[in-house]
Short mmCIF file of C-alpha atoms in Angstrom, two decimals:
data_model
loop_
_atom_site.label_atom_id
_atom_site.label_comp_id
_atom_site.label_asym_id
_atom_site.label_seq_id
_atom_site.Cartn_x
_atom_site.Cartn_y
_atom_site.Cartn_z
CA MET A 1 0.00 0.00 0.00
CA LEU A 2 1.31 3.42 -0.93
CA TRP A 3 0.26 6.52 0.98
CA LYS A 4 1.40 10.08 0.53
CA GLN A 5 0.37 13.44 1.95
CA GLU A 6 1.38 16.83 0.56
CA HIS A 7 0.70 20.44 1.53
CA ARG A 8 0.85 22.98 -1.31
CA PRO A 9 0.45 26.76 -0.82
CA LEU A 10 -2.36 28.36 -2.79
CA PRO A 11 -1.98 31.68 -4.62
CA ASN A 12 -4.00 34.50 -3.06
CA MET A 13 -6.20 36.89 -5.04
CA GLU A 14 -3.36 39.43 -5.53
CA GLY A 15 -1.23 36.77 -7.25
CA GLY A 16 1.19 36.23 -4.38
CA ILE A 17 1.74 33.05 -2.38
CA ALA A 18 -0.07 32.87 0.94
CA GLY A 19 1.76 29.74 2.12
CA THR A 20 1.40 30.54 5.80
CA ASP A 21 -2.26 31.55 5.46
CA ILE A 22 -3.79 28.64 3.58
CA ALA A 23 -2.59 25.47 1.86
CA LEU A 24 -4.10 22.61 -0.08
CA SER A 25 -3.55 19.25 1.58
CA VAL A 26 -3.75 16.15 -0.61
CA GLN A 27 -3.74 12.64 0.83
CA VAL A 28 -3.22 9.90 -1.73
CA GLU A 29 -3.59 6.17 -1.17
CA GLU A 30 -2.93 3.43 -3.71
CA ARG A 31 -3.48 -0.24 -3.01
CA PHE A 32 -3.09 -3.53 -4.85
CA ALA A 33 -4.88 -6.55 -3.38
CA THR A 34 -6.41 -9.89 -4.28
CA GLU A 35 -10.16 -9.70 -3.72
CA VAL A 36 -13.26 -11.80 -4.30
CA ASP A 37 -15.04 -10.80 -7.51
CA ASN A 38 -18.73 -11.17 -6.62
CA ALA A 39 -19.63 -11.24 -10.33
CA ARG A 40 -17.86 -14.61 -10.63
CA VAL A 41 -19.92 -16.22 -7.85
CA PRO A 42 -22.75 -18.33 -9.34
CA PRO A 43 -26.23 -16.78 -8.84
CA ASP A 44 -27.56 -19.79 -6.89
CA VAL A 45 -24.62 -19.61 -4.46
CA SER A 46 -25.00 -15.86 -4.14
CA SER A 47 -28.73 -16.24 -3.33
CA ALA A 48 -28.02 -18.94 -0.74
CA LEU A 49 -25.35 -16.79 0.89
CA PHE A 50 -27.72 -13.81 0.98
CA ARG A 51 -30.16 -15.87 3.08
CA SER A 52 -27.44 -17.21 5.40
CA GLU A 53 -25.01 -15.61 7.82
CA THR A 54 -22.01 -16.71 5.74
CA THR A 55 -20.36 -13.99 3.67
CA VAL A 56 -19.05 -14.58 0.17
CA HIS A 57 -15.50 -14.06 1.53
CA GLU A 58 -16.02 -16.79 4.12
CA TRP A 59 -17.49 -19.11 1.49
CA VAL A 60 -14.55 -18.58 -0.88
CA SER A 61 -11.99 -19.05 1.94
CA GLN A 62 -13.45 -22.51 2.68
CA LEU A 63 -12.98 -23.74 -0.89
CA PRO A 64 -9.95 -25.80 -1.99
CA GLU A 65 -7.19 -23.59 -3.39
CA GLU A 66 -7.75 -24.48 -7.06
CA GLU A 67 -11.49 -23.79 -6.76
CA ARG A 68 -10.87 -20.56 -4.80
CA LYS A 69 -8.76 -19.13 -7.64
CA LYS A 70 -11.86 -19.03 -9.89
CA TYR A 71 -13.39 -16.32 -7.71
CA LEU A 72 -10.32 -14.16 -6.93
CA ARG A 73 -8.90 -11.26 -8.94
CA ARG A 74 -6.25 -8.60 -8.46
CA GLN A 75 -7.71 -5.18 -7.76
CA HIS A 76 -6.06 -1.77 -8.00
CA SER A 77 -7.57 0.93 -5.76
CA PHE A 78 -6.73 4.63 -5.74
CA SER A 79 -8.09 7.48 -3.63
CA ALA A 80 -7.23 11.14 -3.15
CA SER A 81 -8.68 13.40 -0.46
CA PHE A 82 -8.43 17.20 -0.63
CA SER A 83 -8.53 19.62 2.31
CA LEU A 84 -7.76 23.29 2.85
CA VAL A 85 -5.47 23.94 5.83
CA SER A 86 -5.35 27.34 7.53
CA ARG A 87 -4.65 28.78 10.95
CA GLN A 88 -8.26 27.99 11.85
CA GLY A 89 -7.80 24.28 11.08
CA ARG A 90 -8.47 21.81 8.32
CA ARG A 91 -11.53 22.04 6.08
CA TYR A 92 -12.47 19.02 3.94
CA VAL A 93 -13.04 19.88 0.26
CA GLY A 94 -13.71 16.53 -1.42
CA SER A 95 -12.29 13.24 -2.57
CA VAL A 96 -12.09 10.93 -5.55
CA SER A 97 -11.56 7.18 -5.62
CA TRP A 98 -11.74 4.28 -8.02
CA ASN A 99 -11.15 0.55 -8.19
CA ARG A 100 -10.38 -1.56 -11.22
CA TRP A 101 -9.82 -5.24 -11.80
CA MET A 102 -6.36 -5.95 -13.20
CA ASP A 103 -6.94 -9.37 -14.75
#
């Protein structure tokens, strides 16, 4: 997992740099993991799991290794969170995130 945080000064309205007055804080996280792809789980199994207390992750973990591989995929996740930081504190602006299957 990669994680990075940066503070960048924002230009003020007169065109100067107000680095001590306000800054943009960006927190970035990137992750690569092997996850269960729910779309690969057969509909009858998915329905049965929905009615039980067993999660799809628990069901997959109980399968033999060769069978388990059918339902696992590598996933790449990325997120960035933006805040304004001033003498008065931190103010959340927004965030963006996405996930994609790699195989």
